[in-house]
Tab-separated table of C-alpha atoms and ligand atoms in Angstrom:
chain	number	residue	atom	x	y	z
Y	246	MET	CA	-33.377	19.789	7.373
Y	247	SER	CA	-34.352	16.566	5.589
Y	248	LYS	CA	-32.489	14.357	8.061
Y	249	GLU	CA	-35.448	13.679	10.347
Y	250	PHE	CA	-37.641	12.880	7.391
Y	251	LEU	CA	-35.093	10.529	5.807
Y	252	ASP	CA	-34.424	8.860	9.158
Y	253	ALA	CA	-38.138	8.056	9.363
Y	254	VAL	CA	-38.071	6.792	5.770
Y	255	LYS	CA	-35.113	4.509	6.559
Y	256	LYS	CA	-36.694	3.267	9.765
Y	257	ARG	CA	-39.879	2.089	8.056
Y	258	ARG	CA	-39.862	-1.666	7.494
Y	259	SER	CA	-42.379	-4.479	7.078
Y	260	ILE	CA	-43.045	-5.608	10.644
Y	261	TYR	CA	-45.059	-8.829	10.811
Y	262	ALA	CA	-44.689	-9.537	14.560
Y	263	ILE	CA	-47.102	-7.109	16.237
Y	264	SER	CA	-49.167	-6.965	19.420
Y	265	LYS	CA	-52.209	-5.146	20.761
Y	266	GLU	CA	-50.160	-3.274	23.361
Y	267	SER	CA	-51.074	0.414	23.420
Y	268	VAL	CA	-48.803	3.015	21.756
Y	269	LEU	CA	-51.011	6.031	20.943
Y	270	SER	CA	-54.551	6.760	22.074
Y	271	ASP	CA	-57.283	6.130	19.489
Y	272	GLU	CA	-57.732	9.921	19.201
Y	273	GLN	CA	-54.019	10.432	18.491
Y	274	LEU	CA	-54.117	7.645	15.913
Y	275	GLU	CA	-57.113	9.225	14.200
Y	276	ARG	CA	-55.330	12.589	14.098
Y	277	LEU	CA	-52.134	11.047	12.685
Y	278	ILE	CA	-53.932	9.211	9.895
Y	279	GLY	CA	-56.114	12.252	9.233
Y	280	GLU	CA	-52.994	14.396	8.691
Y	281	ALA	CA	-51.692	11.834	6.199
Y	282	VAL	CA	-55.012	11.785	4.321
Y	283	LEU	CA	-55.156	15.592	4.210
Y	284	HIS	CA	-51.599	16.259	3.101
Y	285	THR	CA	-50.729	13.438	0.685
Y	286	PRO	CA	-50.945	14.763	-2.893
Y	287	SER	CA	-53.319	13.494	-5.586
Y	288	SER	CA	-53.528	14.154	-9.330
Y	289	PHE	CA	-55.450	17.356	-10.104
Y	290	ASN	CA	-55.856	17.583	-6.306
Y	291	SER	CA	-58.681	15.095	-6.810
Y	292	GLN	CA	-58.463	13.807	-3.206
Y	293	SER	CA	-59.855	10.459	-4.285
Y	294	ALA	CA	-58.375	8.609	-1.290
Y	295	ARG	CA	-60.796	7.133	1.242
Y	296	VAL	CA	-59.597	5.496	4.426
Y	297	VAL	CA	-61.259	3.287	7.024
Y	298	VAL	CA	-59.448	2.668	10.302
Y	299	LEU	CA	-60.429	-0.473	12.177
Y	300	LEU	CA	-59.388	-0.699	15.829
Y	301	ASN	CA	-59.794	-3.247	18.602
Y	302	GLU	CA	-62.730	-5.600	17.928
Y	303	GLN	CA	-63.299	-4.127	14.453
Y	304	HIS	CA	-59.711	-5.006	13.565
Y	305	ASN	CA	-60.184	-8.560	14.872
Y	306	LYS	CA	-63.348	-8.839	12.800
Y	307	LEU	CA	-61.446	-7.949	9.607
Y	308	TRP	CA	-58.880	-10.709	10.089
Y	309	ASP	CA	-61.552	-13.243	11.098
Y	310	LEU	CA	-63.488	-12.371	7.975
Y	311	THR	CA	-60.329	-12.583	5.828
Y	312	THR	CA	-59.456	-15.961	7.370
Y	313	GLU	CA	-62.900	-17.328	6.548
Y	314	THR	CA	-62.763	-15.951	3.003
Y	315	LEU	CA	-59.349	-17.540	2.401
Y	316	ARG	CA	-60.579	-20.826	3.849
Y	317	GLN	CA	-62.982	-21.055	0.891
Y	318	VAL	CA	-60.129	-20.889	-1.647
Y	319	VAL	CA	-57.028	-22.350	0.044
Y	320	PRO	CA	-56.996	-26.176	0.249
Y	321	ALA	CA	-57.435	-27.348	3.859
Y	322	GLU	CA	-54.135	-29.278	3.831
Y	323	ASN	CA	-52.232	-26.053	2.957
Y	324	PHE	CA	-54.118	-23.757	5.320
Y	325	GLY	CA	-51.548	-23.839	8.155
Y	326	PRO	CA	-49.228	-21.050	6.881
Y	327	THR	CA	-52.229	-18.925	5.864
Y	328	GLN	CA	-53.758	-19.347	9.325
Y	329	ASP	CA	-50.408	-18.340	10.903
Y	330	LYS	CA	-50.332	-15.138	8.844
Y	331	MET	CA	-53.946	-14.321	9.712
Y	332	THR	CA	-53.225	-14.869	13.406
Y	333	ALA	CA	-50.141	-12.632	13.208
Y	334	PHE	CA	-52.130	-9.766	11.632
Y	335	ARG	CA	-55.007	-10.257	14.079
Y	336	ASN	CA	-52.502	-10.012	16.945
Y	337	GLY	CA	-52.069	-6.325	16.017
Y	338	TYR	CA	-54.069	-3.379	17.328
Y	339	GLY	CA	-55.581	-1.969	14.158
Y	340	THR	CA	-55.773	-2.023	10.379
Y	341	VAL	CA	-55.914	0.859	7.947
Y	342	LEU	CA	-57.974	0.124	4.837
Y	343	PHE	CA	-57.070	2.205	1.781
Y	344	PHE	CA	-59.723	2.849	-0.858
Y	345	GLU	CA	-59.967	5.037	-3.946
Y	346	ASP	CA	-63.321	6.583	-4.820
Y	347	GLN	CA	-64.041	5.548	-8.410
Y	348	ALA	CA	-66.755	8.209	-8.706
Y	349	VAL	CA	-64.067	10.899	-8.383
Y	350	ILE	CA	-61.913	9.190	-11.000
Y	351	GLN	CA	-64.826	8.803	-13.442
Y	352	GLY	CA	-65.704	12.460	-12.945
Y	353	LEU	CA	-62.170	13.481	-13.872
Y	354	GLN	CA	-62.193	11.176	-16.908
Y	355	GLU	CA	-65.346	12.852	-18.169
Y	356	LYS	CA	-64.056	16.346	-17.448
Y	357	PHE	CA	-60.559	15.872	-18.865
Y	358	ALA	CA	-60.985	13.307	-21.663
Y	359	LEU	CA	-57.419	13.836	-22.863
Y	360	TYR	CA	-56.095	12.196	-19.683
Y	361	LYS	CA	-58.812	9.546	-19.488
Y	362	ASP	CA	-56.403	6.592	-19.347
Y	363	ASN	CA	-54.105	8.263	-16.837
Y	364	PHE	CA	-56.571	8.915	-14.024
Y	365	PRO	CA	-56.853	5.298	-12.801
Y	366	VAL	CA	-53.028	5.028	-12.847
Y	367	TRP	CA	-52.580	8.306	-10.997
Y	368	SER	CA	-55.196	7.227	-8.486
Y	369	GLU	CA	-53.178	4.071	-7.677
Y	370	GLN	CA	-49.970	6.116	-7.490
Y	371	SER	CA	-51.553	8.608	-5.145
Y	372	SER	CA	-52.907	5.805	-2.964
Y	373	GLY	CA	-49.377	4.348	-2.853
Y	374	MET	CA	-48.074	7.696	-1.620
Y	375	LEU	CA	-50.711	7.793	1.096
Y	376	GLN	CA	-49.946	4.213	2.119
Y	377	PHE	CA	-46.300	5.161	2.435
Y	378	VAL	CA	-47.022	8.281	4.487
Y	379	VAL	CA	-49.280	6.341	6.884
Y	380	TRP	CA	-46.798	3.423	7.102
Y	381	THR	CA	-43.868	5.741	7.859
Y	382	ALA	CA	-45.852	7.867	10.320
Y	383	LEU	CA	-47.058	4.785	12.212
Y	384	GLU	CA	-43.519	3.465	12.477
Y	385	ALA	CA	-42.182	6.858	13.571
Y	386	GLU	CA	-44.682	6.691	16.464
Y	387	GLY	CA	-43.462	3.253	17.540
Y	388	TYR	CA	-45.837	0.922	15.673
Y	389	GLY	CA	-44.882	-1.859	13.287
Y	390	ALA	CA	-46.944	-2.272	10.119
Y	391	THR	CA	-47.115	-4.217	6.868
Y	392	LEU	CA	-48.865	-3.712	3.575
Y	393	GLN	CA	-51.318	-6.456	2.577
Y	394	HIS	CA	-53.498	-7.152	-0.468
Y	395	TYR	CA	-56.353	-9.524	0.227
Y	396	ASN	CA	-58.482	-7.515	-2.182
Y	397	PRO	CA	-60.424	-8.296	-4.285
Y	398	LEU	CA	-61.146	-11.555	-2.414
Y	399	ILE	CA	-62.425	-9.746	0.681
Y	400	ASN	CA	-64.065	-6.774	-1.051
Y	401	ASP	CA	-67.669	-7.950	-0.751
Y	402	ALA	CA	-67.346	-9.022	2.871
Y	403	VAL	CA	-65.648	-5.722	3.827
Y	404	SER	CA	-68.244	-3.609	1.988
Y	405	LYS	CA	-71.075	-5.446	3.714
Y	406	GLU	CA	-69.561	-5.411	7.208
Y	407	TRP	CA	-68.655	-1.712	7.272
Y	408	ASN	CA	-71.277	-0.424	4.845
Y	409	ILE	CA	-68.675	0.886	2.389
Y	410	PRO	CA	-70.061	3.005	-0.496
Y	411	ASP	CA	-70.208	1.111	-3.825
Y	412	THR	CA	-67.804	3.514	-5.516
Y	413	TRP	CA	-64.962	2.946	-2.999
Y	414	LYS	CA	-62.442	0.469	-4.411
Y	415	LEU	CA	-60.339	-1.356	-1.844
Y	416	ILE	CA	-56.631	-1.004	-2.687
Y	417	ALA	CA	-54.695	-2.252	0.350
Y	418	GLN	CA	-54.829	-3.240	4.001
Y	419	MET	CA	-52.238	-2.154	6.589
Y	420	PRO	CA	-52.309	-4.089	9.870
Y	421	PHE	CA	-50.293	-2.452	12.637
Y	422	GLY	CA	-49.446	-2.899	16.305
Y	423	LYS	CA	-46.603	-2.657	18.787
Y	424	PRO	CA	-43.622	-4.575	17.328
Y	425	THR	CA	-42.680	-7.756	19.166
Y	426	ALA	CA	-39.648	-8.625	17.009
Y	427	ALA	CA	-37.233	-6.634	14.887
Y	428	PRO	CA	-37.320	-7.072	11.104
Y	429	GLY	CA	-34.618	-9.151	9.403
Y	430	GLU	CA	-31.675	-7.767	7.450
Y	431	LYS	CA	-32.634	-6.117	4.192
Y	432	GLU	CA	-30.589	-6.430	1.002
Y	433	PHE	CA	-30.002	-3.446	-1.214
Y	434	ALA	CA	-29.263	-3.635	-4.956
Y	435	PRO	CA	-26.283	-1.426	-5.886
Y	436	LEU	CA	-27.359	2.194	-6.033
Y	437	GLU	CA	-25.155	2.830	-9.074
Y	438	ASP	CA	-27.434	0.475	-11.096
Y	439	ARG	CA	-30.516	2.362	-9.984
Y	440	LEU	CA	-29.625	6.034	-9.927
Y	441	LYS	CA	-28.079	8.154	-12.648
Y	442	VAL	CA	-27.129	11.783	-12.206
Y	443	PHE	CA	-26.063	13.956	-15.137
Y	444	LYS	CA	-24.268	17.181	-14.336
N	796	FMN	C1	-46.661	-1.771	-3.646
N	796	FMN	C2	-46.252	-2.758	-2.589
N	796	FMN	C3	-46.997	-3.913	-2.409
N	796	FMN	C4	-46.685	-4.804	-1.377
N	796	FMN	N1	-47.499	-5.884	-1.144
N	796	FMN	C5	-47.245	-6.680	-0.090
N	796	FMN	C6	-48.136	-7.729	0.242
N	796	FMN	O1	-49.162	-7.934	-0.398
N	796	FMN	N2	-47.839	-8.509	1.321
N	796	FMN	C7	-46.722	-8.290	2.084
N	796	FMN	O2	-46.505	-9.015	3.064
N	796	FMN	N3	-45.852	-7.288	1.789
N	796	FMN	C8	-46.094	-6.487	0.730
N	796	FMN	N4	-45.240	-5.453	0.444
N	796	FMN	C9	-44.030	-5.244	1.277
N	796	FMN	C10	-42.724	-5.517	0.537
N	796	FMN	O3	-42.545	-6.911	0.345
N	796	FMN	C11	-41.599	-4.905	1.374
N	796	FMN	O4	-41.841	-3.518	1.501
N	796	FMN	C12	-40.236	-5.107	0.736
N	796	FMN	O5	-39.869	-6.472	0.732
N	796	FMN	C13	-39.140	-4.322	1.472
N	796	FMN	O6	-39.111	-4.648	2.859
N	796	FMN	P1	-39.365	-3.544	3.983
N	796	FMN	O7	-40.804	-3.108	3.892
N	796	FMN	O8	-39.059	-4.229	5.291
N	796	FMN	O9	-38.452	-2.382	3.718
N	796	FMN	C14	-45.545	-4.552	-0.561
N	796	FMN	C15	-44.799	-3.390	-0.768
N	796	FMN	C16	-45.150	-2.500	-1.748
N	796	FMN	C17	-44.352	-1.236	-1.906
């Protein structure tokens, strides 16, 4: 019964070469990501995840804005590889922005003081789960995606452009599109060093 699920898990890779060619309709994409947001678990069922999906021109705007932000901090003579990466992400169809609502986390910290230090950690873990669900679901539908972290550099520009509430903390960006090249070989560390079973 788990075969289909594990096949999807194995198939997920970091795909950097992506295009704007259509795979799903925008409505289907919204439904897919909505299912992931609804059904990914969170500590105390806090549901602190917030997601913004940028498509078409909005997606282009994100990578233009990220390029300009990076231009302020990367020396001009080294900007070539950065520009290439920005162009590759912009070549995709959309980007999923993952946030965590700090107001929810603070509320939990006040309500359950015993776990105060754990809530921010659990929030990041839960966001990681959601990122993985979205990543795997996108790839199962025929997209290629990667996980990027231009936060906190781009936080202010993103908040301003899309009017993001102050309490939403940007955790990750996931550009996606139709793959134009297969990923390279992946190396695996020996499983016996990483998994122990006692029986
Ligand atoms: C928590 C986490 C953070 C990551 N951050 C980045 C990142 O900032 N930029 C990037 O290009 N890839 C990032 N990756 C992708 C990993 O480098 C990649 O998943 C890993 O090398 C395995 O390759 P695969 O995704 O093709 O299986 C991240 C992955 C994880 C799980």
